[in-house]
Amino acid sequence: MSTSLRPVLSPPETELSPELLRKLHELMVKGRLLEERLMQMYRQGDGYFWIGGPGEEAFNVPLGLLIEKGRGPQYDYCHFHYRQSATLLAMGADPIDSLRMMKNTATDPYTGGRNFSGHYSIREWNVVPISSPIEVQYAMAPGTAIAQKRIAGGRGITIVTGGDAGTAEGDFASCLIWSSRPANPLPVLILVTNNKWGISTHWQGQHGEKRISDRGKAFGIESKTIDGNDPEICYRELRGAMEYVRSERRPFLMEAIVSRLYGHSSASGANRVNDEADCLQGFEHRLEERGLLTRAQIEELRARFAAELQEAHRKVRQEPMPEGRTIFDHVFSDRDLVRERP
Amino acid sequence: MSTSLRPVLSPPETELSPELLRKLHELMVKGRLLEERLMQMYRQGDGYFWIGGPGEEAFNVPLGLLIEKGRGPQYDYCHFHYRQSATLLAMGADPIDSLRMMKNTATDPYTGGRNFSGHYSIREWNVVPISSPIEVQYAMAPGTAIAQKRIAGGRGITIVTGGDAGTAEGDFASCLIWSSRPANPLPVLILVTNNKWGISTHWQGQHGEKRISDRGKAFGIESKTIDGNDPEICYRELRGAMEYVRSERRPFLMEAIVSRLYGHSSASGANRVNDEADCLQGFEHRLEERGLLTRAQIEELRARFAAELQEAHRKVRQEPMPEGRTIFDHVFSDRDLVRERP
Amino acid sequence: MSNMVQAIRMALHVAEERHGVTDIFGEDVGPPLGGAFTATQGLKTAWNSPLDERGIVGASIGLGLAGCRNVAEIQFCDYAFNAIDLLKLGGMIHWSSNGDWNCPMTIMTPVGSGIRGSIYHSHSFDATATHIPGYKIAIPSTPKDAYGLLLSCVVDPNPCFFLVPKALMRVRAQPGEEIPGEPGDDKALSKLIDAPLGERSQWKPQWPDTPDLFIPFGEARTVRPGRDLTVVSYGRTLPLCARAAEELSREEIEAEVIDLRSLHPYDWERIAESVRRTGRALFVNEDTEITNFGEHLLRRTVEELFYELIAPPRLLAGAHVPGIGLADSLEMASVPQLPSITEAIRSLARIEP
Amino acid sequence: MSNMVQAIRMALHVAEERHGVTDIFGEDVGPPLGGAFTATQGLKTAWNSPLDERGIVGASIGLGLAGCRNVAEIQFCDYAFNAIDLLKLGGMIHWSSNGDWNCPMTIMTPVGSGIRGSIYHSHSFDATATHIPGYKIAIPSTPKDAYGLLLSCVVDPNPCFFLVPKALMRVRAQPGEEIPGEPGDDKALSKLIDAPLGERSQWKPQWPDTPDLFIPFGEARTVRPGRDLTVVSYGRTLPLCARAAEELSREEIEAEVIDLRSLHPYDWERIAESVRRTGRALFVNEDTEITNFGEHLLRRTVEELFYELIAPPRLLAGAHVPGIGLADSLEMASVPQLPSITEAIRSLARIEP
Ligand SMILES: Cc1ncc(C[n+]2csc(CCOP(=O)(O)OP(=O)(O)O)c2C)c(N)n1
Ligand SMILES: Cc1ncc(C[n+]2csc(CCOP(=O)(O)OP(=O)(O)O)c2C)c(N)n1
Ligand SMILES: [Mg+2]
Ligand SMILES: [Mg+2]
């Protein structure tokens, strides 16, 4: 990996190893099947709301593999949005926990049944609580990066993700501004997954900018738009950008063009759309062509994961739901001042 | 004036007429003396707070002369900030009213003694109430421009002004985004007076961008940075940009580099600084050189205005202050529901 | 008979046809969706804004300043909290210009719990809205009230909040509560004004001929008379109060239930008249319980009617916790429900002086 | 003896020297100015942020998540209203992660009227802050309380609001109320820790050796005992209540005055104990009067102590108007002042049961 002081904008075109390609594929399949199971749970009444990232696996999986996970500012901080179950899987999360969050069981390790599907939170891995309001993560990201910047020799970076429509919120601009202050440029990898939609609103009428990444240029931020449907490109570009942020301790803005394969969420029906490229299908074709995987191996993989998820679903169905009185737990981290009445 | 469909980025280099130059000068002097009088009122206890625009006259006066003033969307909407008394003078405001606002008398026609100096509001001229929170005017400006855009053949535009530091607020980005939506580009002249300071905080450490106007480029907004200390340049550039916005019905972003000659406000002492260019001095030198004005004429002008302002100050001192019970007036524009208790 | 969403849509149609509304806008408000709850389908002035609540409120104020009556939607009130400063600004334009400018605008936003909306999509907005001076504030609990209050908002020269209880959006009008001119048959109405599923770019609504109906601000509605105690509520909890009162009449407790409908101005006369008769007052809403609008009503009750009270007035409101949890049990425990309301009425009625 | 601004500065020095505070930041907080009110002069971790309150609150949360104790200043609380959503978010991080994450952060902001701050620079923040779950909230009325409460904020593992009454910033401590270790002589202290006017790039403060002093949240202070009625206040109005009580003792009205100091948690025990004795309660603050935190206190008083009240409890608060007007007469009429407080105490004390 480059350690030069010049920005690594075009990472070396080294081929990714067959092992890595298979791993990417496996995780993409796993990610897709997980989302399909979550949608099914919604349809079966095992959860009130589904939102997730089918169609973004080619971007989300490489991202998860490249993150330096751990607790505290020596590791990467993750300010994610709600379409990143595949990133979490790639980081090593157990899929059953996503089912628990979907069904809001007491056993949901992320929120204890309090928050929607896709709203992860893992302190051990620096995954800060994902929250529903669009774009607030971009306002918080500079804070963790300030902490990282001041560690001498530190290589931990802050990673923030969000959608295209959300960049209209002022917080996206705040992130660009705070990350590029001459007094203290920050190690933030600013990511935008552009699926061309905000719920029902198409990109076209709303965005005067050709590329969202162009918005970084005025601030002297290294900026790039990539094809988010190609996991090889995503892996290489993310690796290069991360290396730049880790070593230069400066921001990088990357926009990835991705697909939204099941519409916005269960609120819009979560039906499969036909007019968007499917990153998984495309990747599988290529792997087959290159002789790295056979159709049979792919089918076997799918069948295995599907069975595992089905089993997990069965298991989660038996798990307890949270008790009402627990709403008063964890309002404060020292004493429960609310329950005691202040 | 050009009516071509191409952006008029470099307005014709026609010399401004001697009459216009003398008028610009006269208004600049008037603007400066008005601010000096307001500061003096503050020092003498005839007002609690001074904030204003000494040092910005070269920009503010041409702006005021070029505005199409009137009431309603056929005319220009002005979303100003608090350093524009010279713009108001150029539009035709009576200086004594600024003194009234400074002293918060009941006769203050802008706010009835409710708001700070420099916080104008004139419905007859589409000057919307200036308010203290930085940058909110940029969030409101698209609204008046939407109304103007839909008037067939309309030439009214929306003009919004603010400082450099304030562009860090998300509302500045919102203004760029809303003005450049492909579905409905808006006739907004987006102005920024860059005096390199936000109170005590220097531009340097805070701005990753070289020019604020660069921020418009990503959105395809015509953008330019000009020397705001030269009234001739300001007049020509503003005229060109306005003509573009009026005829193209699209946004234009202009940044003017200006001076802050008395610090931020009375809160920072309102003392004259020595290290910034004085646009009025520079202009007077040029006018003398070109033989358009003599030093004696300039002195005479100053003396006349100073006397007028002194007289106005004397007059305002006698005027009544608002009565306490009037706080309940004008909460609602139909019935006074608050006083009646809801 | 219409549900509340349909009633809102019909009111907005009347507003743009006859009352000069020029813009109905917000996130996903225009075609193809016509609003997250379909409240803005088929309206000719509806358009999709950028995903930017500050921009939405700012544009609404700007339009109001330009004299354009407009309805700006915040998709969920949960997402209005980054624009409280702009909302406050809208509420002070008339006042800060000493009566020179005014700013007609209606901020429409869904509020409250009841759809398993989790931490966001469950917020209340009544405490926040009532603390912002300069607004008229409506919150309907029936389709007809939604229709008449929304029309009052759009013609008002001042900024208005129109708060829509999410839990009541699909509830149909009671017989006798229809909007004049609407078809009695649900299916018939749906055919006229609900957009078809899927492709709908060619679809046009056929609006029934419904009249101007202005329900004045500050006029509450007594939903149920009663001699034993006064229950004041609005929004999602109002029908629950009415049901609780119904049930308790079997225990010979006769609760009077008042639907406030308008939170500013509010109908103090009606509250006072009732409490004078009953001597007992219960205020019910679902916003969190510290610094809650019901506490204002209770305070005024105590200040003005202290000597007529025969039991301590009470507030039943949401638990003071950071959000409403997703699991059913969590939502139930967070905000007033039928059992807790019933119990609150019963215990207040039974206090011996 | 220090004034409140100096006390805050000394507390922040102790906080960064001994309690791991890594960042004290906000608009104009760092050199050269050291804060609009000079509260952050000479501090080694103080720095100037961009002019962006949302960015400030966001960065404060981010720092807290990274375990960095930090103090983020909003220059005037009037400018926090575009970030209420982020403030709410900070207050729910521990809860929404089911106890996994926590977020130490102190949001420090000047509040209230008293400096002829006009429509902005006069806002109160207590109603808004108390309605946001998950925060501890301090509001001192003396330099020593400011010192001890701010230190409690910075070491707390939860988000805190530290509200600073602008009107009291320059008021000096009363004898007996000094911070241990501070020089008794004002001039001597000023020489040590106030930055010189003008050029100051070489200046370094000399900090007196002041100790850790943690005033616990939820512990009010009885400023003046009294048998006739209980006055509960905080911030700017607190010293006015004390003065009013002093004056009224000449009329043989003995008012007990309680300085709440901490609004969440708050010292209910002390209020209840006092009201049980006096049977009369007056709550005084200067936020606008509809949906006001004093109404919460009054509600709780009524709910829990109804039968011990011998007169209707009262709230004295700010007028429900969009802003505080600049002219002296307007400010005086908008928020409680000595005469109106005196009159409120007098009339409440004189009500015959
Ligand atoms: C502040 C805020 N406003 C509105 C919403 C409602 N909402 C949820 S998702 C969404 C669209 C987001 O679009 P984009 O940013 O492109 O992300 P995507 O869902 O396409 O990945 C909206 C408007 C919200 N969650 N938060
Ligand atoms: C939202 C908001 N935050 C903070 C302030 C306090 N404040 C008043 S002026 C100012 C600096 C503004 O700098 P700039 O935008 O460059 O305008 P200038 O005063 O230099 O013309 C600040 C921070 C404010 N008025 N509004
Ligand atoms: Mg999108
Ligand atoms: Mg500036």
Short mmCIF file of C-alpha atoms in Angstrom, two decimals, chain A residues 48-49 101-105 112-117 131-134 165-171 197-202 206 321-328 330-331 338 341-342, chain C residues 26-34 48-54 75 78-79 82 115-121 289-290 319-331 333-334:
data_model
loop_
_atom_site.label_atom_id
_atom_site.label_comp_id
_atom_site.label_asym_id
_atom_site.label_seq_id
_atom_site.Cartn_x
_atom_site.Cartn_y
_atom_site.Cartn_z
CA TYR A 48 -43.23 -3.49 12.00
CA PHE A 49 -40.88 -1.92 9.51
CA MET A 101 -33.56 -6.09 15.77
CA MET A 102 -36.18 -6.63 13.07
CA LYS A 103 -38.49 -8.37 15.51
CA ASN A 104 -37.61 -5.93 18.30
CA THR A 105 -37.00 -8.66 20.80
CA GLY A 112 -32.97 -3.92 22.99
CA GLY A 113 -36.03 -3.78 20.77
CA ARG A 114 -36.13 -0.02 20.80
CA ASN A 115 -35.17 0.87 17.26
CA PHE A 116 -35.99 -0.05 13.67
CA SER A 117 -34.27 -2.67 11.54
CA SER A 131 -30.47 7.11 13.96
CA SER A 132 -33.35 7.83 11.65
CA PRO A 133 -32.96 11.56 11.05
CA ILE A 134 -31.25 11.94 7.72
CA ALA A 165 -31.09 13.05 -1.28
CA GLY A 166 -29.85 13.67 2.24
CA THR A 167 -26.96 15.77 0.98
CA ALA A 168 -29.48 18.60 0.67
CA GLU A 169 -29.49 18.90 4.45
CA GLY A 170 -27.06 21.48 5.75
CA ASP A 171 -25.25 18.82 7.78
CA TRP A 197 -33.82 8.45 -5.08
CA GLY A 198 -35.01 9.92 -1.82
CA ILE A 199 -38.11 7.81 -1.12
CA SER A 200 -40.30 8.74 -4.13
CA THR A 201 -38.36 11.77 -5.23
CA HIS A 202 -36.00 11.34 -8.13
CA GLN A 206 -33.58 18.25 -7.18
CA MET A 321 -40.04 -9.29 23.94
CA PRO A 322 -38.97 -6.34 26.08
CA GLU A 323 -41.08 -5.49 29.10
CA GLY A 324 -42.89 -2.18 29.18
CA ARG A 325 -41.34 -0.99 32.40
CA THR A 326 -37.88 -1.12 30.81
CA ILE A 327 -38.55 2.14 29.01
CA PHE A 328 -37.06 3.82 32.06
CA HIS A 330 -30.72 3.71 30.54
CA VAL A 331 -32.00 7.24 30.43
CA VAL A 338 -36.09 9.40 35.74
CA ARG A 341 -38.42 10.99 39.65
CA PRO A 342 -35.99 13.84 39.64
CA GLY C 26 -42.35 19.19 1.13
CA GLU C 27 -40.56 15.89 0.87
CA ASP C 28 -42.50 13.46 -1.39
CA VAL C 29 -45.53 15.74 -1.31
CA GLY C 30 -45.87 16.02 -5.08
CA PRO C 31 -46.30 13.30 -7.71
CA PRO C 32 -45.84 10.42 -7.90
CA LEU C 33 -46.32 9.69 -4.19
CA GLY C 34 -48.51 12.55 -3.02
CA ASN C 48 -41.45 17.74 -4.14
CA SER C 49 -38.86 19.73 -2.26
CA PRO C 50 -35.26 18.79 -1.56
CA LEU C 51 -34.69 16.71 1.57
CA ASP C 52 -34.08 19.74 3.72
CA GLU C 53 -36.48 20.77 6.46
CA ARG C 54 -34.73 24.08 7.02
CA GLN C 75 -42.88 14.67 6.63
CA ASP C 78 -39.82 14.36 14.46
CA TYR C 79 -37.86 16.06 11.69
CA ASN C 82 -33.60 21.27 13.24
CA ILE C 115 -48.12 3.38 14.10
CA ARG C 116 -45.16 1.61 15.76
CA GLY C 117 -43.01 4.39 14.45
CA SER C 118 -40.21 3.76 16.91
CA ILE C 119 -37.92 6.45 18.30
CA TYR C 120 -38.54 8.69 15.34
CA HIS C 121 -41.97 8.81 13.70
CA GLU C 289 -44.60 15.08 30.78
CA ILE C 290 -42.01 17.66 31.77
CA ALA C 319 -43.21 9.28 30.07
CA HIS C 320 -40.20 11.58 30.18
CA VAL C 321 -37.90 9.23 28.26
CA PRO C 322 -35.82 9.95 25.16
CA GLY C 323 -38.04 8.21 22.67
CA ILE C 324 -40.79 5.72 22.07
CA GLY C 325 -39.35 2.25 21.71
CA LEU C 326 -40.37 0.11 18.77
CA ALA C 327 -41.64 -2.99 20.57
CA ASP C 328 -45.35 -2.90 21.23
CA SER C 329 -44.82 -3.21 24.97
CA LEU C 330 -42.51 -0.22 24.93
CA GLU C 331 -44.87 2.03 22.99
CA ALA C 333 -45.81 1.89 28.35
CA SER C 334 -44.64 5.24 27.01
#
